[in-house]
C-alpha cells in the first residue's frame, strides 16, 4: 500500500491541555478520509500538524514519503529550516472554514500569488493554470472580481481553486462548508466530490454526513484527542461500535 499520509503516535498539548493524545492514521494515495467529531476533539489541530502549522510534541507525520517539518539523517531527526518548511507546505493544499482569500486581490490574483511567489512560476503560465482552475470550479467569469463581490459559496470555490493552483499532492479541508448559508453548501460539496472522483488525496473535516457516506473511503471519528474508531462509511456511520460515536451521530444526523 502506498500511504500518502502516515501519522504515528502524534501527541500535542497546548499548555497543560493535551489536545492530541496519540494519533495513528494512514491515508492511501487517491483516497478520501472524512474526520468527524465534536467541537474541541482536536480535528483542526490534527490538520494543522499535517501542514506543520503546529509542531507535534512527539510522534511523527510523513506526507508523500517526507517527514513533515523534519528530516532524518543517520537515525537522528533534524528540524527543517523555515524555507524548507514553506516549500513542503506548498505541496499540501489547505482550505479553511472562512475561505481566507486576500480581500484586496482579485480572484485571479488570489490564484496566481503563491505559484509566482513560492514556486517561481512565470506569470503567464500561472494565469493560464488559474483560468483553467476557475473554469473547473465554475467561476471562469469571476476572474476579475474581488472576494467581497462573491457569495460565500463562490468564495470557497475560489479558495479551493487557489489550493489546487499549487498542484498539491494532498488537500486538507477544515469544515469547508460550516460558514456557508445552507443553500450554498451543495455547490461547494459538488466541487469537492468532483476532486474526489478524480483521485485527489484528501482529508476532510466536516459534519456533512451525507457527503461522508457518498465520498469517503474512510471515516474517522475523533473524541477527546483520540481516534475512537475508523473504517469504511458503511461501518462507522451505520454500525458504529462505540457509544461515543453513536451519541455523536445521533446529534448530527
Ligand atoms: P476541533 O477542531 O475538533 O473543534 P481543535 O483542534 O480546534 O478542535 O481544538 C482542540 C482543543 O485545543 C480545544 O480545546 C481548543 O480550545 C484547544 N486549542 C486549539 N488551538 C489552540 C491554541 N493555539 N492554543 C491553545 N489551545 C488551543
Ligand atoms: Mg475545528
CSV table of C-alpha atoms and ligand atoms in Angstrom, one decimal, residues 43-44 174-175, ligand 2:
chain,number,residue,atom,x,y,z
A,43,UNK,CA,-9.7,17.8,14.4
A,44,UNK,CA,-8.4,21.2,13.4
A,174,UNK,CA,-11.3,22.2,7.7
A,175,UNK,CA,-15.1,22.4,7.8
B,2,LIG,MG1,-12.0,22.8,14.2
